[in-house]
């Protein structure tokens, strides 16, 4: 424990007396706990040049003032400031005595900040009832505000308190060091002035001064050349006199020597800057934090530029100095994060829509199948009902795309080899691709084992190749599909946070269709966004591809060259597991067409259509629209039923919960689970529970009867 331990004042405000007691018990600690926390901070902060500061800050003793009334808290803060003994930290419950709005704590924090701008404020809450954006707006500055979720661990509170104390001490010491530095600078300036006077009197000291200048120049040159910011200096006409490596690379030169003699005004304007540099600098001595987008090699470069100028007596430019930072990679990562967040939010919405839509389609398709089976062959009624069925199935396919996009469709990932899947997909595509489009397939790897869902890999191929062929349908062109290994140094590689490039295999679908218009590039992955004519596309293709790739822990990258073509690169992680051959199984025969079935769904139209559909095949059907009522009946009539068909999403008791209860009453009971969507249902989980089969809504008669036959046959 440090010898000069000092007390830190902490204000705790909470309407819960138990919480105030806990604050006092947790923070009022000494001895071994303090020594352990000191070691933790010295390790975590890793600031060897600040050892003295941390030694003083790492062993605080807290003086905790616990209050439950906001007015008392304001009075305490005001008096502490007047007495020059302010609180270092304020722990404030967001809700206090205003459970309804959850604003009392935020109001108090804002008022305390007005009284003491240096106090560190920690807002605590068991639920997020106030938007963080609102809190950040009300309680400034944000760097002196923390938001902690209740309940918390004691060690967390200790660490937060000690961190804030250390931060406060560092800020205080920094202020003191700045003041000391200013004093030293003034003193040093005076010394230099004196040295300059002495220099004029003693010419013999010139050699020493020259050596010092040379050392200073060497230090400056090292900093200048190693800086990741592109730095340059030019004369008033723009002729570049000096630059570093980062500047040379930024503008496409191999070395700084190759840049000498080039003109910064011409370089800037040649890269498509929205404003000529000469105009940008006109009448200004300094331009700071200017964000510009330049174009080099067909790719946009996002730059943050700063310029300083030196002017002669006439006001004309004499020198220009620039500091240009390449923001392309941070911008790309920011856009990826934004896209991911948007896709996640839209996916949740899409899943809910798909659920309701599937129930509606179930009624439409079910009755259409019944009417079609009873209609006279080749009659007008049969033709009309068949068209209804076709339209319903197209709607069903659209819902499946929505479910895949929202991550709520069934997914079975297992080891598979990509090359055969790619070849099979291209065979299917050949008939739908215009004859003026040439298809080239390049399989350039034999290490293409991935852990994936083969159906979804097919969907990736069909969507990307379909879009590519559509882009070339009028003028023709070449559709190139390449499967290759990824190597470090390739023009396009996955982001570094996904791991080494070599652990991925790359599937590239490229076309020569003229590329994608720059004004729509940012929206191509948005659901329902399409540039096709009405009836030619749903706008779900690329959104679904993006979702599938993300679910497979991969990465999707677009390289777009307007006027030339576009290429989509799909990166999927390789696996060491080997694809297992799947044995062929004969289709289940429809032989068990008798028995009693319990059909449960909270939508009465679906139970009605289910009854009529099953009775047409000879089954006796009992329906219930309440899972609770169905369970109660089953308890008394468990031996009366040969099979149970239940919906998953129902009020009071889900289909999974109903299945568990039924299997406890009658183990081995054949059960089929139906759902319009579910992110909680998987085949592995169904097998663990004992459910025999799983059918996605809308339920078609053929699928339902085949599943029933398999279950009654004991498969």
XYZ file of C-alpha atoms in Angstrom, residues 31-286:
256
model
C -5.494 -3.603 2.877
C -4.993 -6.553 0.542
C -7.936 -5.633 -1.747
C -6.396 -2.231 -2.403
C -3.018 -3.805 -3.123
C -4.626 -6.233 -5.591
C -6.446 -3.402 -7.372
C -3.210 -1.436 -7.530
C -1.495 -4.361 -9.256
C -4.453 -4.694 -11.668
C -4.229 -1.077 -12.776
C -0.451 -1.077 -13.131
C -0.802 -4.109 -15.428
C -3.833 -2.919 -17.446
C -2.839 0.720 -18.001
C 0.686 -0.285 -19.033
C 2.023 3.245 -18.669
C 5.618 2.876 -17.397
C 6.309 6.597 -17.877
C 3.507 7.429 -15.390
C 4.586 5.166 -12.486
C 4.595 7.919 -9.945
C 1.104 9.060 -10.945
C -0.343 5.563 -10.761
C 1.363 4.865 -7.444
C -0.465 7.838 -5.959
C -3.810 7.009 -7.627
C -4.015 3.260 -7.224
C -4.650 3.014 -3.455
C -7.518 5.354 -2.599
C -9.592 5.321 0.551
C -13.133 6.343 -0.231
C -15.257 8.651 1.841
C -18.773 7.731 0.708
C -21.728 10.073 1.247
C -25.015 8.198 0.735
C -28.154 10.212 0.008
C -31.613 9.329 -1.260
C -33.004 12.825 -1.936
C -31.837 14.663 -5.092
C -32.120 18.087 -3.425
C -29.864 16.930 -0.587
C -27.386 15.668 -3.171
C -27.296 19.063 -4.946
C -26.749 20.827 -1.629
C -23.909 18.454 -0.757
C -22.170 19.025 -4.112
C -22.537 22.797 -3.823
C -21.145 22.915 -0.280
C -18.272 20.574 -1.183
C -17.224 22.846 -4.058
C -17.393 25.969 -1.900
C -15.277 24.284 0.771
C -12.678 23.302 -1.861
C -13.229 19.658 -0.977
C -15.274 18.478 -3.970
C -16.616 15.017 -4.691
C -14.549 13.037 -7.186
C -17.308 10.626 -8.246
C -21.119 10.691 -8.230
C -22.971 7.335 -8.410
C -26.577 8.119 -9.443
C -29.503 5.784 -9.999
C -31.255 6.714 -13.272
C -34.722 6.149 -11.853
C -34.483 7.426 -8.241
C -38.075 8.204 -7.252
C -39.396 8.569 -10.798
C -39.916 4.970 -11.917
C -42.401 6.017 -14.632
C -40.155 8.224 -16.708
C -36.723 7.225 -15.477
C -35.558 10.840 -15.846
C -34.977 11.914 -12.250
C -31.431 10.547 -12.191
C -30.593 12.194 -15.523
C -31.990 15.536 -14.293
C -29.906 15.256 -11.123
C -26.777 14.370 -13.105
C -27.308 17.410 -15.360
C -27.767 19.695 -12.341
C -24.650 18.290 -10.630
C -22.648 18.837 -13.802
C -23.707 22.509 -13.744
C -22.343 22.781 -10.180
C -19.117 20.837 -10.725
C -17.744 20.403 -14.226
C -14.893 18.128 -13.099
C -16.895 15.495 -11.197
C -17.011 11.991 -12.750
C -20.668 10.872 -13.067
C -21.747 7.220 -13.183
C -25.422 6.547 -14.047
C -26.748 3.130 -13.000
C -29.953 1.421 -14.077
C -31.435 -2.062 -14.156
C -33.254 -1.348 -17.416
C -32.679 0.933 -20.405
C -35.664 3.276 -20.036
C -33.880 6.412 -21.206
C -32.180 6.460 -24.632
C -28.392 6.745 -24.288
C -28.433 9.463 -26.929
C -30.748 11.528 -24.707
C -28.486 10.953 -21.679
C -25.388 11.993 -23.639
C -27.183 15.131 -24.799
C -28.296 16.091 -21.291
C -25.160 15.269 -19.311
C -22.044 16.740 -20.871
C -19.199 16.200 -21.407
C -19.590 12.545 -22.387
C -15.976 11.724 -21.454
C -16.919 12.335 -17.801
C -20.017 10.146 -17.946
C -20.382 6.384 -17.579
C -23.508 4.234 -17.888
C -23.488 0.985 -15.860
C -26.131 -1.763 -16.018
C -27.506 -3.156 -12.756
C -26.948 -5.607 -11.224
C -23.169 -5.264 -11.117
C -20.369 -7.176 -9.460
C -18.538 -5.636 -6.523
C -15.247 -5.975 -8.374
C -16.716 -3.989 -11.280
C -17.681 -1.100 -9.004
C -14.263 -1.148 -7.334
C -12.520 -1.133 -10.694
C -14.740 1.644 -12.085
C -14.173 3.803 -9.000
C -10.427 3.247 -9.050
C -10.302 3.878 -12.823
C -12.151 7.178 -12.457
C -9.864 8.183 -9.565
C -6.822 7.343 -11.649
C -8.282 9.256 -14.594
C -8.999 12.291 -12.395
C -5.465 12.199 -10.974
C -3.980 11.879 -14.457
C -5.998 14.871 -15.658
C -4.871 16.900 -12.641
C -1.259 15.924 -13.171
C -1.544 16.641 -16.899
C -2.802 20.124 -16.089
C 0.096 20.606 -13.715
C 2.563 19.248 -16.266
C 1.180 21.596 -18.924
C 1.675 24.522 -16.586
C 5.177 23.311 -15.768
C 5.871 22.811 -19.460
C 4.734 26.340 -20.255
C 7.082 27.653 -17.574
C 9.912 25.540 -18.935
C 9.185 26.712 -22.472
C 9.349 30.314 -21.358
C 12.579 29.635 -19.497
C 14.004 27.765 -22.468
C 13.100 30.623 -24.765
C 14.916 33.027 -22.491
C 17.926 30.716 -22.480
C 17.934 30.541 -26.267
C 17.764 34.316 -26.512
C 20.709 34.574 -24.150
C 22.556 31.909 -26.124
C 21.875 33.811 -29.314
C 23.402 36.933 -27.820
C 26.381 34.939 -26.632
C 26.678 33.341 -30.052
C 27.160 36.726 -31.681
C 29.955 37.375 -29.190
C 31.636 33.956 -29.454
C 31.942 32.631 -32.998
C 33.793 29.578 -31.687
C 30.485 28.080 -30.493
C 29.131 27.815 -34.037
C 30.380 24.250 -34.505
C 28.464 22.998 -31.438
C 25.306 24.780 -32.536
C 25.667 23.299 -36.011
C 25.958 19.766 -34.591
C 22.819 20.346 -32.517
C 20.979 21.568 -35.577
C 22.067 18.512 -37.532
C 20.796 16.199 -34.773
C 17.504 18.078 -34.674
C 17.184 17.808 -38.442
C 17.827 14.092 -38.256
C 15.115 13.651 -35.632
C 12.692 15.721 -37.680
C 13.525 13.815 -40.867
C 12.883 10.489 -39.134
C 9.521 11.636 -37.816
C 8.617 13.141 -41.182
C 9.502 10.066 -43.224
C 7.926 7.503 -40.874
C 4.657 9.391 -40.390
C 1.612 7.491 -41.723
C 0.101 10.853 -42.721
C 1.004 11.977 -46.223
C 3.139 15.095 -45.705
C 4.504 17.401 -48.377
C 5.971 20.860 -48.888
C 5.778 22.827 -52.149
C 6.588 26.284 -53.387
C 3.914 28.830 -54.198
C 3.403 27.431 -57.697
C 2.757 23.931 -56.346
C 6.118 22.400 -57.242
C 6.684 19.674 -54.624
C 9.973 20.214 -52.810
C 9.717 17.444 -50.237
C 7.362 14.635 -49.230
C 7.340 11.399 -47.259
C 6.655 7.784 -48.226
C 2.982 7.937 -47.165
C 2.353 10.877 -49.516
C 4.066 9.103 -52.420
C 1.958 5.952 -51.938
C -1.205 8.007 -51.547
C -0.798 9.478 -55.026
C 0.476 6.307 -56.720
C 4.257 6.915 -56.736
C 6.822 4.269 -55.828
C 9.000 6.521 -53.677
C 9.347 10.162 -52.553
C 12.136 10.601 -55.107
C 9.646 9.916 -57.903
C 7.422 12.743 -56.618
C 10.052 15.492 -56.732
C 9.237 17.873 -59.542
C 5.538 16.981 -59.599
C 2.939 19.677 -58.994
C 0.521 19.267 -56.062
C -2.166 21.348 -57.762
C -2.080 19.080 -60.821
C -1.969 15.858 -58.754
C -4.908 16.998 -56.658
C -7.060 18.050 -59.603
C -6.164 14.946 -61.696
C -7.665 12.671 -59.019
C -11.099 14.222 -59.426
C -11.200 16.494 -56.398
C -14.549 18.286 -56.156
C -12.745 21.608 -55.659
C -9.393 22.627 -57.231
C -6.680 23.010 -54.592
C -5.811 26.510 -55.806
C -9.435 27.569 -55.206
C -9.441 25.813 -51.839
C -6.399 27.796 -50.695
C -7.453 31.120 -52.218
C -7.314 33.796 -49.539
C -6.798 31.304 -46.698
C -3.715 30.766 -44.580
C -4.928 27.407 -43.277
